[in-house]
PDB file of C-alpha atoms in Angstrom:
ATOM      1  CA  UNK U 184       0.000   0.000   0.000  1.00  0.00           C
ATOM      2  CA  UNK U 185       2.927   2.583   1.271  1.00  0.00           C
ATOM      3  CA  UNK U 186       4.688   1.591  -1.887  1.00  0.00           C
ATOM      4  CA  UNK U 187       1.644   2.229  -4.423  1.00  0.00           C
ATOM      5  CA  UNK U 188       0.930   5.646  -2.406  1.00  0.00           C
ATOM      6  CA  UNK U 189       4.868   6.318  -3.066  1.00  0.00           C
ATOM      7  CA  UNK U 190       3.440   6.234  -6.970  1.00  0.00           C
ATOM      8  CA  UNK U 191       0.243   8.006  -6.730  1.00  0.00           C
ATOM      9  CA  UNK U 192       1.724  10.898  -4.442  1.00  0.00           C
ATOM     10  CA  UNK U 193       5.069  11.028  -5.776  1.00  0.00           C
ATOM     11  CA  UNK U 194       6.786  11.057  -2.080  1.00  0.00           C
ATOM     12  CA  UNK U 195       8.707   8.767  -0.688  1.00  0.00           C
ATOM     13  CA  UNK U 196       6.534   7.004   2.257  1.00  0.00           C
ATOM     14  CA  UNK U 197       8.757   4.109   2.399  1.00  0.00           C
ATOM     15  CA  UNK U 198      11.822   3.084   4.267  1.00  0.00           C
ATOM     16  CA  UNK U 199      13.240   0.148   5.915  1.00  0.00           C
ATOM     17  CA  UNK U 200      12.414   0.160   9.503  1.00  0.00           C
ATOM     18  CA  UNK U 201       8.548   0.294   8.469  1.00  0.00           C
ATOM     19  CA  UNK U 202       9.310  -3.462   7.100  1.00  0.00           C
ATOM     20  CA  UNK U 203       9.941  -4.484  10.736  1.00  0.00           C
ATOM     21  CA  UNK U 204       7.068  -2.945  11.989  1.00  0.00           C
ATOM     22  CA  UNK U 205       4.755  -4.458   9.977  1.00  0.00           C
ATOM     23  CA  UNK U 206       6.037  -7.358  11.401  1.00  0.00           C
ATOM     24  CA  UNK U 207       4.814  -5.989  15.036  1.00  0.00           C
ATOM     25  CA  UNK U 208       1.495  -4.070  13.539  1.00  0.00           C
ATOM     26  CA  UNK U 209       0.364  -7.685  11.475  1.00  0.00           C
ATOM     27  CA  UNK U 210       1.740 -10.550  13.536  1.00  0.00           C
ATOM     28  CA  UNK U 211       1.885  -8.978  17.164  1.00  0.00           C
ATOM     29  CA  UNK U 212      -0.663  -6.564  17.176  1.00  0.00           C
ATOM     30  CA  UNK U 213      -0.927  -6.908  21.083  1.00  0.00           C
ATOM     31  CA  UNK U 214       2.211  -6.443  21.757  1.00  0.00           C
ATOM     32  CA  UNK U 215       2.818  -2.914  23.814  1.00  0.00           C
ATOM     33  CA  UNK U 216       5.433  -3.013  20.770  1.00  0.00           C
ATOM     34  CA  UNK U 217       2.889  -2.303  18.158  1.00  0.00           C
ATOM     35  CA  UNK U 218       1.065   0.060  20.148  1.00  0.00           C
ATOM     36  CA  UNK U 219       0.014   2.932  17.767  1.00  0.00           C
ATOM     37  CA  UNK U 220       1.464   5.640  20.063  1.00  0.00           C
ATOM     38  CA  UNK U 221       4.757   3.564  20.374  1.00  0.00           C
ATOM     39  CA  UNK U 222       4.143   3.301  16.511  1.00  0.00           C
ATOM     40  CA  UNK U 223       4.194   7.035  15.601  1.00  0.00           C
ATOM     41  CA  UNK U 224       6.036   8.240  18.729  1.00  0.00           C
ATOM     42  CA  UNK U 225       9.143   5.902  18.435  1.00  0.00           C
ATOM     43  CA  UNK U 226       9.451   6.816  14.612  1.00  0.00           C
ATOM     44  CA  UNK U 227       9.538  10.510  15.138  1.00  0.00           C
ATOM     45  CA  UNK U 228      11.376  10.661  17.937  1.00  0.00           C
ATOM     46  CA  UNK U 229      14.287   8.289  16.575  1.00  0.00           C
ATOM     47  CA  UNK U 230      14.670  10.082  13.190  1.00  0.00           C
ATOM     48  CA  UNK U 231      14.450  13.627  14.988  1.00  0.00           C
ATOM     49  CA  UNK U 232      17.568  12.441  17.257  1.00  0.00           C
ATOM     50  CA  UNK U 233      18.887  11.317  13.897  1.00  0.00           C
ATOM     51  CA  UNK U 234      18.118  14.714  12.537  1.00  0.00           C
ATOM     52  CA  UNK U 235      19.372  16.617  15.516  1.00  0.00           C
ATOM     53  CA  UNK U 236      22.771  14.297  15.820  1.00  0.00           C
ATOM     54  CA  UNK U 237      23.507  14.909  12.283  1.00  0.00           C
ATOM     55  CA  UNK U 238      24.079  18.285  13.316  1.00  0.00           C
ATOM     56  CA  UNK U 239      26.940  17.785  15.693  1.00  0.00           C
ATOM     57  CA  UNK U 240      30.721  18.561  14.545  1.00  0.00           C
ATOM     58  CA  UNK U 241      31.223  14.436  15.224  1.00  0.00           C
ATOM     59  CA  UNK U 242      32.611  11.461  13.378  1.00  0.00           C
ATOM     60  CA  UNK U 243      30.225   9.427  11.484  1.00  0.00           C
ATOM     61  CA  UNK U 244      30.823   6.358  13.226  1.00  0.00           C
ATOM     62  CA  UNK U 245      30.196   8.412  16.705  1.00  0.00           C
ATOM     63  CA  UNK U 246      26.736  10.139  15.320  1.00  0.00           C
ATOM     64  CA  UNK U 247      25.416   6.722  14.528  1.00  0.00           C
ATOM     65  CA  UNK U 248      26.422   5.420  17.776  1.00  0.00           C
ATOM     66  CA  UNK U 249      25.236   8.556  19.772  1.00  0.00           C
ATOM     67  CA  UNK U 250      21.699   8.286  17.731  1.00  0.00           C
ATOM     68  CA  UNK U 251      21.005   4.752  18.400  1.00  0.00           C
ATOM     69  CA  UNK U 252      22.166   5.071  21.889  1.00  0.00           C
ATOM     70  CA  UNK U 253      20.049   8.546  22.344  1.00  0.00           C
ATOM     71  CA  UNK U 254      17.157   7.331  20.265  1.00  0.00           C
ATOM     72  CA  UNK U 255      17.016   4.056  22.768  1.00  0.00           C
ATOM     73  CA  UNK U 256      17.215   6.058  25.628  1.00  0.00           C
ATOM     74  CA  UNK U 257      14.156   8.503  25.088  1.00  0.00           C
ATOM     75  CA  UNK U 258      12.043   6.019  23.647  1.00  0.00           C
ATOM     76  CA  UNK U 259      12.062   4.034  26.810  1.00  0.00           C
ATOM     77  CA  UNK U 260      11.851   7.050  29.243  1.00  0.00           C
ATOM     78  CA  UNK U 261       9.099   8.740  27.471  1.00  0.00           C
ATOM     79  CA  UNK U 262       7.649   4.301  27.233  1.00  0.00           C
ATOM     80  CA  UNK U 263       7.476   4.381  23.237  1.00  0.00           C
ATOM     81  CA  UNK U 264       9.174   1.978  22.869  1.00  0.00           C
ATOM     82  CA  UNK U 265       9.451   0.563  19.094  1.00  0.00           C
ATOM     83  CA  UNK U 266      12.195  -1.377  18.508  1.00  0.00           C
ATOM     84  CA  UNK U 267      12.235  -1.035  14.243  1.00  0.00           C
ATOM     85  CA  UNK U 268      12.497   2.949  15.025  1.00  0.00           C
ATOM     86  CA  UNK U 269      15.565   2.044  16.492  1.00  0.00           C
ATOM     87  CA  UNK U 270      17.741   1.928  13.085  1.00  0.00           C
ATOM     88  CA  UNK U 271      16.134   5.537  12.079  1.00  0.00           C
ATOM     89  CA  UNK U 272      18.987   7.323  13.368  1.00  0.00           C
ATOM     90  CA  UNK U 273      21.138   5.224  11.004  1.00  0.00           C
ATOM     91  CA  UNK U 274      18.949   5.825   7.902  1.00  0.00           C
ATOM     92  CA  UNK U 275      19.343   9.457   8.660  1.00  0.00           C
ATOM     93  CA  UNK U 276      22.867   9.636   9.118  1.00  0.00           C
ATOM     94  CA  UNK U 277      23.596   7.106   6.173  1.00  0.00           C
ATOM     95  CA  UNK U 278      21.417   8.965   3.775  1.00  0.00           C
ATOM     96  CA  UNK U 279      21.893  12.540   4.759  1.00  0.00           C
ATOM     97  CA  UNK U 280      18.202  12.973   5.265  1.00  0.00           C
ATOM     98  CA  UNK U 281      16.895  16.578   5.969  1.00  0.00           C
ATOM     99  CA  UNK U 282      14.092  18.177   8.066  1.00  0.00           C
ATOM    100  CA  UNK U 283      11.197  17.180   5.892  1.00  0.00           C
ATOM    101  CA  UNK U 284      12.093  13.968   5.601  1.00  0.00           C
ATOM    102  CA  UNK U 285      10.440  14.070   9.401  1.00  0.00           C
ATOM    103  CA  UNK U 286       6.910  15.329   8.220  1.00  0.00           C
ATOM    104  CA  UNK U 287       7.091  13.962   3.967  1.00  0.00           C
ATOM    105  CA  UNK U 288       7.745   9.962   4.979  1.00  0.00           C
ATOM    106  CA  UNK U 289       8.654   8.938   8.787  1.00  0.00           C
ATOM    107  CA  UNK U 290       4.840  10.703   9.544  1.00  0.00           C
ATOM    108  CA  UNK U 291       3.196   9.863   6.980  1.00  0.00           C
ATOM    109  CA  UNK U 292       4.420   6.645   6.887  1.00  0.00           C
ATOM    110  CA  UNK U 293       4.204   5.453  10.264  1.00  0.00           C
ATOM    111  CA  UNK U 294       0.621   6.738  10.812  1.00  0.00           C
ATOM    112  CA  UNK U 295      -0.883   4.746   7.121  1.00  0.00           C
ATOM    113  CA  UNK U 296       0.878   1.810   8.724  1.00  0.00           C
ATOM    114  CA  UNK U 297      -0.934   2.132  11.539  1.00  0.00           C
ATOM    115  CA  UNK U 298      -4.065   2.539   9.952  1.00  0.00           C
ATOM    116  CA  UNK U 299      -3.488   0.006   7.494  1.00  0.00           C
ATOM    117  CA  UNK U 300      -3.052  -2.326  10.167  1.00  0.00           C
ATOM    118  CA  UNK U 301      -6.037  -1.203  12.356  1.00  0.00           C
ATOM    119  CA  UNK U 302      -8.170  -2.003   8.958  1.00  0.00           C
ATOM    120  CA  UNK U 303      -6.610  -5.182   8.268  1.00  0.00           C
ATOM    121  CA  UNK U 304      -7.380  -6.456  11.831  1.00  0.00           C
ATOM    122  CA  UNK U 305     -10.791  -5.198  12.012  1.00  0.00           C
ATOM    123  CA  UNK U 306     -11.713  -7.070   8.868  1.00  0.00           C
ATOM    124  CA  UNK U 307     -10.093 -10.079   9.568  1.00  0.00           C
ATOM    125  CA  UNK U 308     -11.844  -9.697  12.936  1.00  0.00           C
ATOM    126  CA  UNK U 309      -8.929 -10.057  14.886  1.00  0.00           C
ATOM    127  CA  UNK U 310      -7.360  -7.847  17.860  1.00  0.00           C
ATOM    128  CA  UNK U 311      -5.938  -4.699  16.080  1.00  0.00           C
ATOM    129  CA  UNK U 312      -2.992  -2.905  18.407  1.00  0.00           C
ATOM    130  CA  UNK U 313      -4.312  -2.032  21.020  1.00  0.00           C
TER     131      UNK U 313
END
């Protein structure tokens, strides 16, 4: 679906970590995991610290380290936890991503699967995420 949107809308609403969550949204939907909140929240908060890492006079190898390790860290104090969002930071950082990559694909994104997911679940009249 995210990749026939990517056609129709001509943005790019796909990217690797969204693989791994559908694994979470589909096959665990009751996991606190695939929570929709842990969802959204653990995708934009990763690829902001990605964002706001990139920024820092560092090494590469010590902004992906530092936006792993930062990304881990606030998704477990603020409890959205979602381990896929995890490897945002590196995306980021290995692709050079800018500011609207935030609100163009990690939002959009993350929030269809979601929705796709709460869809698929009510139809197959099974527990969506809860």
């Amino acid at each position: 679906m995210l990749g026939w949107l990517d056609l129709g809308w001509q943005l790019s609403l796909l990217m690797a970590p969204f693989g791994a969550s559908c694994v979470l949204l589909f096959s665990l939907p009751q996991s606190p995991l695939a929570r929709p909140q842990n969802v959204l929240g653990g995708h934009l908060l990763a690829a902001t610290v990605g964002l706001l890492v990139q920024e820092l006079p560092l090494p590469l190898a010590l902004q992906l380290a530092l936006g792993v390790g930062l990304a881990i860290a606030l998704m477990q104090g603020l409890r959205l936890i979602h381990p896929p969002a995890g490897a945002n930071p590196l995306l980021v950082l290995l692709t050079d991503q800018s500011w609207p990559f935030l609100w163009q694909t990690v939002l959009p994104g993350a929030l269809l699967l979601v929705l796709i997911a709460a869809g698929y679940h009510r139809l197959a009249r099974r527990p969506a995420p809860a």
